[in-house]
Structures are given as structure tokens and as C-alpha cells.
Amino acid sequence: MKRTSLSHSLLNIILVFIESALTLLLRLDPALRRAAYPLAKRDTVVCLRLYLPHTEVYATFSYKGVLLDATLPSGRTEPDVIINAYSIQVLNVLTSHNEAQVNKLQMRGDALQVDLVKNFLLQLGLASLVQSLLRKVKGSNKRDAEDGETREQKTEDYKLRISEQQTQISTLSTKNRELETTVKELQSKQKTLMIGLGIMTLIALVAIVGWLMN
């Protein structure tokens, strides 16, 4: 009795870890989510009967993920798909991503759901997790590189704008000095003209007075 209880407790702990790993995989791998979606839509329940050691595990597909349990979910009288396999066969499926390994598994159930489960298993595995993590890392590095290039480009743009503004300021300053010089020249000419006009007016007045006195 104690041995049975210990085995059941150990199985539950293992199932919790596997369920967490599946949740992580589904979050990271879009292809795996697409493969799981039609199964979740049908609330598919899969019974995995393992030999060596002899164990039964039930996987329920839902929109929350893949729920694992050692007993059939309440409200269900039988699973939709039954898989009979040795533990080593399941390990081969999880590590190989090989269709031949998946086809070696004995599956019983509705033909459509069996095909959907096979498609899900083809997307599932350690290689899928590694590939998903690599894609995330590459995507993150690519975004960082793009952000770095964007920052560098913005810095160069700012430098170019500052240089252009400094050139414009220098040009405006030169034109301003030229205008000031022109204004001073005009003021000087105007002053000279006014003096000339004053002298001519004075001469004209003297001439007129002299003519009148004669």
C-alpha cells in the first residue's frame, strides 16, 4: 500500500513538471500552438498507456494548455485516443521529431483525432524547445542589433542636422554682417547727400540775394 501511494505521489510530481514544460513550449512555439488548437477545440482526451514501467497518463487538451492527470477527467467515460507504447518509444518520439518514430506508436481512436495527435507529437519534443529558445534568442539579438543600428542612425542624423544648422547660422551671420555694412554705407551716402543738398541750397540762396541786391 505504501509503495503504491509513493508511486502515485511520484507520478503526480513528474506530471506537474511535464505539464509546466508543455505550457512553456506552447508559449514559445507557435507551430506547436497551431497543432494543439484543433485538439483543444474538441476537448480531446488522450490516454497514454506506458509499459516498463506500467503507467497510465491522461492528457486533456484545452485552451488553457495540456492538463495531465493519472486518472480520467471527471465527466468522461473514456478517452478519445489511446496510445500504447513502451517508455523508450515515447522518449524516442520526444527527442527525434521523426515521423517514423511517431508511427510506431499504437494509437486507437477516431481517425481524425489520431492524425491530430500525431501532428502534435511531431511538433513536440526537446528539439522543439531548443529551436524555440534559439529563435527567441536570435530574434532578441536581431532586435538589439536593429535597435543599435537605429540609435546609431539617429545619432548620425542629429549630428548632420546640427552641422546643417551651424552652417545655416554661419551663413545668416555673414549675410547679417553684409546687410549691416550695406545699411551703414547707405546711411553714409544719405548723410553726404543731405550735406550736399544743404550746401547747394545755401549757395542758391546767396546767389538769389546777390541778384536781388543788384
PDB file of C-alpha atoms in Angstrom:
ATOM      1  CA  MET A   1       0.000   0.000   0.000  1.00  0.00           C
ATOM      2  CA  LYS A   2       2.823   2.387   0.892  1.00  0.00           C
ATOM      3  CA  ARG A   3       4.652   1.524  -2.343  1.00  0.00           C
ATOM      4  CA  THR A   4       1.519   2.263  -4.383  1.00  0.00           C
ATOM      5  CA  SER A   5       0.993   5.602  -2.609  1.00  0.00           C
ATOM      6  CA  LEU A   6       4.629   6.560  -3.138  1.00  0.00           C
ATOM      7  CA  SER A   7       4.456   5.686  -6.842  1.00  0.00           C
ATOM      8  CA  HIS A   8       1.275   7.730  -7.247  1.00  0.00           C
ATOM      9  CA  SER A   9       2.837  10.739  -5.487  1.00  0.00           C
ATOM     10  CA  LEU A  10       5.996  10.477  -7.567  1.00  0.00           C
ATOM     11  CA  LEU A  11       3.921  10.257 -10.761  1.00  0.00           C
ATOM     12  CA  ASN A  12       1.972  13.386  -9.805  1.00  0.00           C
ATOM     13  CA  ILE A  13       5.222  15.299  -9.231  1.00  0.00           C
ATOM     14  CA  ILE A  14       6.551  14.169 -12.611  1.00  0.00           C
ATOM     15  CA  LEU A  15       3.282  15.143 -14.306  1.00  0.00           C
ATOM     16  CA  VAL A  16       3.448  18.632 -12.767  1.00  0.00           C
ATOM     17  CA  PHE A  17       6.928  19.130 -14.218  1.00  0.00           C
ATOM     18  CA  ILE A  18       5.900  17.816 -17.643  1.00  0.00           C
ATOM     19  CA  GLU A  19       2.759  19.967 -17.641  1.00  0.00           C
ATOM     20  CA  SER A  20       4.851  23.064 -16.831  1.00  0.00           C
ATOM     21  CA  ALA A  21       7.258  22.178 -19.655  1.00  0.00           C
ATOM     22  CA  LEU A  22       4.333  21.790 -22.066  1.00  0.00           C
ATOM     23  CA  THR A  23       2.954  25.188 -21.020  1.00  0.00           C
ATOM     24  CA  LEU A  24       6.369  26.745 -21.697  1.00  0.00           C
ATOM     25  CA  LEU A  25       6.621  25.008 -25.065  1.00  0.00           C
ATOM     26  CA  LEU A  26       3.153  26.145 -26.099  1.00  0.00           C
ATOM     27  CA  ARG A  27       4.029  29.704 -25.142  1.00  0.00           C
ATOM     28  CA  LEU A  28       7.313  29.696 -27.080  1.00  0.00           C
ATOM     29  CA  ASP A  29       6.428  27.642 -30.150  1.00  0.00           C
ATOM     30  CA  PRO A  30       3.692  28.994 -32.488  1.00  0.00           C
ATOM     31  CA  ALA A  31       3.774  25.802 -34.591  1.00  0.00           C
ATOM     32  CA  LEU A  32       3.043  23.693 -31.502  1.00  0.00           C
ATOM     33  CA  ARG A  33       0.158  26.006 -30.553  1.00  0.00           C
ATOM     34  CA  ARG A  34      -1.301  25.606 -34.046  1.00  0.00           C
ATOM     35  CA  ALA A  35      -1.023  21.820 -33.716  1.00  0.00           C
ATOM     36  CA  ALA A  36      -2.693  21.855 -30.282  1.00  0.00           C
ATOM     37  CA  TYR A  37      -5.548  24.203 -31.258  1.00  0.00           C
ATOM     38  CA  PRO A  38      -7.803  21.671 -33.099  1.00  0.00           C
ATOM     39  CA  LEU A  39      -7.350  19.215 -30.228  1.00  0.00           C
ATOM     40  CA  ALA A  40      -8.264  21.878 -27.684  1.00  0.00           C
ATOM     41  CA  LYS A  41     -11.271  22.843 -29.813  1.00  0.00           C
ATOM     42  CA  ARG A  42     -12.554  19.251 -29.483  1.00  0.00           C
ATOM     43  CA  ASP A  43     -11.588  18.926 -25.776  1.00  0.00           C
ATOM     44  CA  THR A  44      -9.631  15.851 -26.783  1.00  0.00           C
ATOM     45  CA  VAL A  45      -8.573  13.459 -24.049  1.00  0.00           C
ATOM     46  CA  VAL A  46      -5.618  11.172 -24.785  1.00  0.00           C
ATOM     47  CA  CYS A  47      -4.764   8.130 -22.678  1.00  0.00           C
ATOM     48  CA  LEU A  48      -1.067   7.197 -22.735  1.00  0.00           C
ATOM     49  CA  ARG A  49      -0.531   3.610 -21.570  1.00  0.00           C
ATOM     50  CA  LEU A  50       3.134   3.077 -20.848  1.00  0.00           C
ATOM     51  CA  TYR A  51       4.931  -0.234 -20.369  1.00  0.00           C
ATOM     52  CA  LEU A  52       8.138  -0.600 -18.353  1.00  0.00           C
ATOM     53  CA  PRO A  53       7.035   0.842 -16.031  1.00  0.00           C
ATOM     54  CA  HIS A  54       3.325   0.252 -16.392  1.00  0.00           C
ATOM     55  CA  THR A  55       1.607   3.639 -16.054  1.00  0.00           C
ATOM     56  CA  GLU A  56      -1.456   5.370 -17.409  1.00  0.00           C
ATOM     57  CA  VAL A  57      -1.463   9.108 -18.014  1.00  0.00           C
ATOM     58  CA  TYR A  58      -4.390  11.170 -19.302  1.00  0.00           C
ATOM     59  CA  ALA A  59      -3.763  14.353 -21.291  1.00  0.00           C
ATOM     60  CA  THR A  60      -6.674  16.760 -21.717  1.00  0.00           C
ATOM     61  CA  PHE A  61      -6.291  19.445 -24.404  1.00  0.00           C
ATOM     62  CA  SER A  62      -7.933  22.768 -23.610  1.00  0.00           C
ATOM     63  CA  TYR A  63      -7.446  26.442 -24.418  1.00  0.00           C
ATOM     64  CA  LYS A  64      -5.554  26.736 -21.115  1.00  0.00           C
ATOM     65  CA  GLY A  65      -2.978  24.193 -22.262  1.00  0.00           C
ATOM     66  CA  VAL A  66      -2.452  20.452 -21.876  1.00  0.00           C
ATOM     67  CA  LEU A  67      -3.588  19.169 -18.492  1.00  0.00           C
ATOM     68  CA  LEU A  68      -2.038  15.921 -17.267  1.00  0.00           C
ATOM     69  CA  ASP A  69      -3.517  13.552 -14.690  1.00  0.00           C
ATOM     70  CA  ALA A  70      -3.180   9.971 -13.571  1.00  0.00           C
ATOM     71  CA  THR A  71      -6.962   9.430 -13.775  1.00  0.00           C
ATOM     72  CA  LEU A  72      -9.604  10.001 -16.421  1.00  0.00           C
ATOM     73  CA  PRO A  73     -11.109  13.532 -16.150  1.00  0.00           C
ATOM     74  CA  SER A  74     -14.487  13.729 -14.443  1.00  0.00           C
ATOM     75  CA  GLY A  75     -17.428  13.672 -16.810  1.00  0.00           C
ATOM     76  CA  ARG A  76     -15.620  11.457 -19.308  1.00  0.00           C
ATOM     77  CA  THR A  77     -16.284   7.746 -19.587  1.00  0.00           C
ATOM     78  CA  GLU A  78     -13.437   7.012 -21.989  1.00  0.00           C
ATOM     79  CA  PRO A  79     -10.600   8.840 -23.749  1.00  0.00           C
ATOM     80  CA  ASP A  80     -10.807   9.911 -27.389  1.00  0.00           C
ATOM     81  CA  VAL A  81      -7.406   8.458 -28.301  1.00  0.00           C
ATOM     82  CA  ILE A  82      -5.458   5.653 -26.629  1.00  0.00           C
ATOM     83  CA  ILE A  83      -1.702   5.312 -27.131  1.00  0.00           C
ATOM     84  CA  ASN A  84       0.035   2.090 -26.193  1.00  0.00           C
ATOM     85  CA  ALA A  85       3.833   2.349 -26.071  1.00  0.00           C
ATOM     86  CA  TYR A  86       6.990   1.461 -24.192  1.00  0.00           C
ATOM     87  CA  SER A  87       8.647   4.292 -22.298  1.00  0.00           C
ATOM     88  CA  ILE A  88      11.675   4.149 -24.598  1.00  0.00           C
ATOM     89  CA  GLN A  89       9.399   4.683 -27.617  1.00  0.00           C
ATOM     90  CA  VAL A  90       7.945   7.839 -26.064  1.00  0.00           C
ATOM     91  CA  LEU A  91      11.453   9.116 -25.325  1.00  0.00           C
ATOM     92  CA  ASN A  92      12.422   8.493 -28.954  1.00  0.00           C
ATOM     93  CA  VAL A  93       9.410  10.497 -30.129  1.00  0.00           C
ATOM     94  CA  LEU A  94      10.229  13.383 -27.790  1.00  0.00           C
ATOM     95  CA  THR A  95      13.872  13.579 -28.844  1.00  0.00           C
ATOM     96  CA  SER A  96      13.776  12.777 -32.563  1.00  0.00           C
ATOM     97  CA  HIS A  97      10.948  14.736 -34.253  1.00  0.00           C
ATOM     98  CA  ASN A  98      10.814  11.690 -36.523  1.00  0.00           C
ATOM     99  CA  GLU A  99       7.546  10.717 -38.211  1.00  0.00           C
ATOM    100  CA  ALA A 100       8.634   7.072 -38.358  1.00  0.00           C
ATOM    101  CA  GLN A 101       9.016   7.036 -34.557  1.00  0.00           C
ATOM    102  CA  VAL A 102       5.544   8.559 -34.142  1.00  0.00           C
ATOM    103  CA  ASN A 103       4.009   5.973 -36.488  1.00  0.00           C
ATOM    104  CA  LYS A 104       5.493   3.166 -34.376  1.00  0.00           C
ATOM    105  CA  LEU A 105       3.191   4.151 -31.523  1.00  0.00           C
ATOM    106  CA  GLN A 106      -0.002   2.081 -31.322  1.00  0.00           C
ATOM    107  CA  MET A 107      -2.932   4.511 -31.428  1.00  0.00           C
ATOM    108  CA  ARG A 108      -6.626   3.773 -31.271  1.00  0.00           C
ATOM    109  CA  GLY A 109      -9.500   6.193 -31.681  1.00  0.00           C
ATOM    110  CA  ASP A 110     -11.214   8.413 -34.240  1.00  0.00           C
ATOM    111  CA  ALA A 111      -9.017   8.604 -37.362  1.00  0.00           C
ATOM    112  CA  LEU A 112      -9.132  12.418 -37.495  1.00  0.00           C
ATOM    113  CA  GLN A 113      -8.206  12.826 -33.842  1.00  0.00           C
ATOM    114  CA  VAL A 114      -5.442  10.242 -34.172  1.00  0.00           C
ATOM    115  CA  ASP A 115      -3.969  12.260 -37.055  1.00  0.00           C
ATOM    116  CA  LEU A 116      -4.229  15.456 -34.991  1.00  0.00           C
ATOM    117  CA  VAL A 117      -2.426  13.790 -32.071  1.00  0.00           C
ATOM    118  CA  LYS A 118       0.309  12.539 -34.427  1.00  0.00           C
ATOM    119  CA  ASN A 119       0.739  16.046 -35.826  1.00  0.00           C
ATOM    120  CA  PHE A 120       1.002  17.417 -32.286  1.00  0.00           C
ATOM    121  CA  LEU A 121       3.630  14.819 -31.334  1.00  0.00           C
ATOM    122  CA  LEU A 122       5.653  15.694 -34.444  1.00  0.00           C
ATOM    123  CA  GLN A 123       5.832  19.291 -33.215  1.00  0.00           C
ATOM    124  CA  LEU A 124       6.573  18.274 -29.640  1.00  0.00           C
ATOM    125  CA  GLY A 125       9.941  17.445 -28.117  1.00  0.00           C
ATOM    126  CA  LEU A 126      13.189  18.658 -26.676  1.00  0.00           C
ATOM    127  CA  ALA A 127      14.375  19.764 -30.108  1.00  0.00           C
ATOM    128  CA  SER A 128      11.282  21.947 -30.372  1.00  0.00           C
ATOM    129  CA  LEU A 129      12.127  23.644 -27.078  1.00  0.00           C
ATOM    130  CA  VAL A 130      15.754  24.210 -28.127  1.00  0.00           C
ATOM    131  CA  GLN A 131      14.694  25.556 -31.532  1.00  0.00           C
ATOM    132  CA  SER A 132      12.118  27.865 -29.944  1.00  0.00           C
ATOM    133  CA  LEU A 133      14.657  29.206 -27.463  1.00  0.00           C
ATOM    134  CA  LEU A 134      17.190  29.733 -30.255  1.00  0.00           C
ATOM    135  CA  ARG A 135      14.593  31.607 -32.314  1.00  0.00           C
ATOM    136  CA  LYS A 136      13.783  33.782 -29.309  1.00  0.00           C
ATOM    137  CA  VAL A 137      17.467  34.492 -28.658  1.00  0.00           C
ATOM    138  CA  LYS A 138      18.167  35.201 -32.336  1.00  0.00           C
ATOM    139  CA  GLY A 139      15.089  37.386 -32.537  1.00  0.00           C
ATOM    140  CA  SER A 140      16.167  39.250 -29.401  1.00  0.00           C
ATOM    141  CA  ASN A 141      19.720  39.685 -30.717  1.00  0.00           C
ATOM    142  CA  LYS A 142      18.355  40.834 -34.062  1.00  0.00           C
ATOM    143  CA  ARG A 143      16.097  43.362 -32.372  1.00  0.00           C
ATOM    144  CA  ASP A 144      19.012  44.561 -30.219  1.00  0.00           C
ATOM    145  CA  ALA A 145      21.194  44.906 -33.321  1.00  0.00           C
ATOM    146  CA  GLU A 146      18.416  46.744 -35.140  1.00  0.00           C
ATOM    147  CA  ASP A 147      17.904  48.991 -32.112  1.00  0.00           C
ATOM    148  CA  GLY A 148      21.652  49.661 -32.030  1.00  0.00           C
ATOM    149  CA  GLU A 149      21.681  50.479 -35.724  1.00  0.00           C
ATOM    150  CA  THR A 150      18.635  52.699 -35.254  1.00  0.00           C
ATOM    151  CA  ARG A 151      20.302  54.551 -32.384  1.00  0.00           C
ATOM    152  CA  GLU A 152      23.481  54.987 -34.428  1.00  0.00           C
ATOM    153  CA  GLN A 153      21.461  56.213 -37.408  1.00  0.00           C
ATOM    154  CA  LYS A 154      19.577  58.670 -35.217  1.00  0.00           C
ATOM    155  CA  THR A 155      22.853  59.919 -33.747  1.00  0.00           C
ATOM    156  CA  GLU A 156      24.267  60.448 -37.229  1.00  0.00           C
ATOM    157  CA  ASP A 157      21.073  62.225 -38.288  1.00  0.00           C
ATOM    158  CA  TYR A 158      21.278  64.511 -35.256  1.00  0.00           C
ATOM    159  CA  LYS A 159      24.934  65.292 -36.000  1.00  0.00           C
ATOM    160  CA  LEU A 160      24.064  66.056 -39.623  1.00  0.00           C
ATOM    161  CA  ARG A 161      21.193  68.315 -38.589  1.00  0.00           C
ATOM    162  CA  ILE A 162      23.410  70.150 -36.091  1.00  0.00           C
ATOM    163  CA  SER A 163      26.092  70.596 -38.770  1.00  0.00           C
ATOM    164  CA  GLU A 164      23.489  71.913 -41.222  1.00  0.00           C
ATOM    165  CA  GLN A 165      22.069  74.280 -38.602  1.00  0.00           C
ATOM    166  CA  GLN A 166      25.559  75.555 -37.772  1.00  0.00           C
ATOM    167  CA  THR A 167      26.189  76.158 -41.490  1.00  0.00           C
ATOM    168  CA  GLN A 168      22.880  77.993 -41.783  1.00  0.00           C
ATOM    169  CA  ILE A 169      23.692  80.089 -38.704  1.00  0.00           C
ATOM    170  CA  SER A 170      27.134  80.933 -40.123  1.00  0.00           C
ATOM    171  CA  THR A 171      25.568  81.873 -43.472  1.00  0.00           C
ATOM    172  CA  LEU A 172      22.934  84.037 -41.795  1.00  0.00           C
ATOM    173  CA  SER A 173      25.587  85.739 -39.670  1.00  0.00           C
ATOM    174  CA  THR A 174      27.614  86.555 -42.800  1.00  0.00           C
ATOM    175  CA  LYS A 175      24.531  87.906 -44.559  1.00  0.00           C
ATOM    176  CA  ASN A 176      23.650  89.913 -41.471  1.00  0.00           C
ATOM    177  CA  ARG A 177      27.089  91.487 -41.394  1.00  0.00           C
ATOM    178  CA  GLU A 178      26.793  92.254 -45.114  1.00  0.00           C
ATOM    179  CA  LEU A 179      23.407  93.891 -44.532  1.00  0.00           C
ATOM    180  CA  GLU A 180      24.788  95.953 -41.650  1.00  0.00           C
ATOM    181  CA  THR A 181      27.650  97.111 -43.891  1.00  0.00           C
ATOM    182  CA  THR A 182      25.172  97.983 -46.667  1.00  0.00           C
ATOM    183  CA  VAL A 183      22.961  99.936 -44.251  1.00  0.00           C
ATOM    184  CA  LYS A 184      25.967 101.874 -42.936  1.00  0.00           C
ATOM    185  CA  GLU A 185      27.046 102.657 -46.486  1.00  0.00           C
ATOM    186  CA  LEU A 186      23.551 103.864 -47.351  1.00  0.00           C
ATOM    187  CA  GLN A 187      23.392 105.952 -44.199  1.00  0.00           C
ATOM    188  CA  SER A 188      26.782 107.475 -45.048  1.00  0.00           C
ATOM    189  CA  LYS A 189      25.677 108.236 -48.607  1.00  0.00           C
ATOM    190  CA  GLN A 190      22.429 109.702 -47.326  1.00  0.00           C
ATOM    191  CA  LYS A 191      24.330 111.954 -44.915  1.00  0.00           C
ATOM    192  CA  THR A 192      26.693 113.080 -47.693  1.00  0.00           C
ATOM    193  CA  LEU A 193      23.728 113.736 -49.953  1.00  0.00           C
ATOM    194  CA  MET A 194      21.960 115.783 -47.311  1.00  0.00           C
ATOM    195  CA  ILE A 195      25.120 117.880 -46.708  1.00  0.00           C
ATOM    196  CA  GLY A 196      25.495 118.383 -50.476  1.00  0.00           C
ATOM    197  CA  LEU A 197      21.877 119.446 -50.768  1.00  0.00           C
ATOM    198  CA  GLY A 198      22.306 121.833 -47.850  1.00  0.00           C
ATOM    199  CA  ILE A 199      25.390 123.428 -49.406  1.00  0.00           C
ATOM    200  CA  MET A 200      23.663 123.730 -52.800  1.00  0.00           C
ATOM    201  CA  THR A 201      20.630 125.289 -51.146  1.00  0.00           C
ATOM    202  CA  LEU A 202      22.835 127.801 -49.304  1.00  0.00           C
ATOM    203  CA  ILE A 203      24.702 128.722 -52.498  1.00  0.00           C
ATOM    204  CA  ALA A 204      21.394 129.148 -54.303  1.00  0.00           C
ATOM    205  CA  LEU A 205      20.094 131.441 -51.570  1.00  0.00           C
ATOM    206  CA  VAL A 206      23.280 133.568 -51.652  1.00  0.00           C
ATOM    207  CA  ALA A 207      23.043 133.822 -55.426  1.00  0.00           C
ATOM    208  CA  ILE A 208      19.398 134.879 -55.264  1.00  0.00           C
ATOM    209  CA  VAL A 209      20.088 137.533 -52.599  1.00  0.00           C
ATOM    210  CA  GLY A 210      23.044 138.885 -54.592  1.00  0.00           C
ATOM    211  CA  TRP A 211      20.946 139.087 -57.756  1.00  0.00           C
ATOM    212  CA  LEU A 212      18.157 140.909 -55.937  1.00  0.00           C
ATOM    213  CA  MET A 213      20.558 143.468 -54.456  1.00  0.00           C
ATOM    214  CA  ASN A 214      21.953 144.256 -57.862  1.00  0.00           C
TER     215      ASN A 214
END
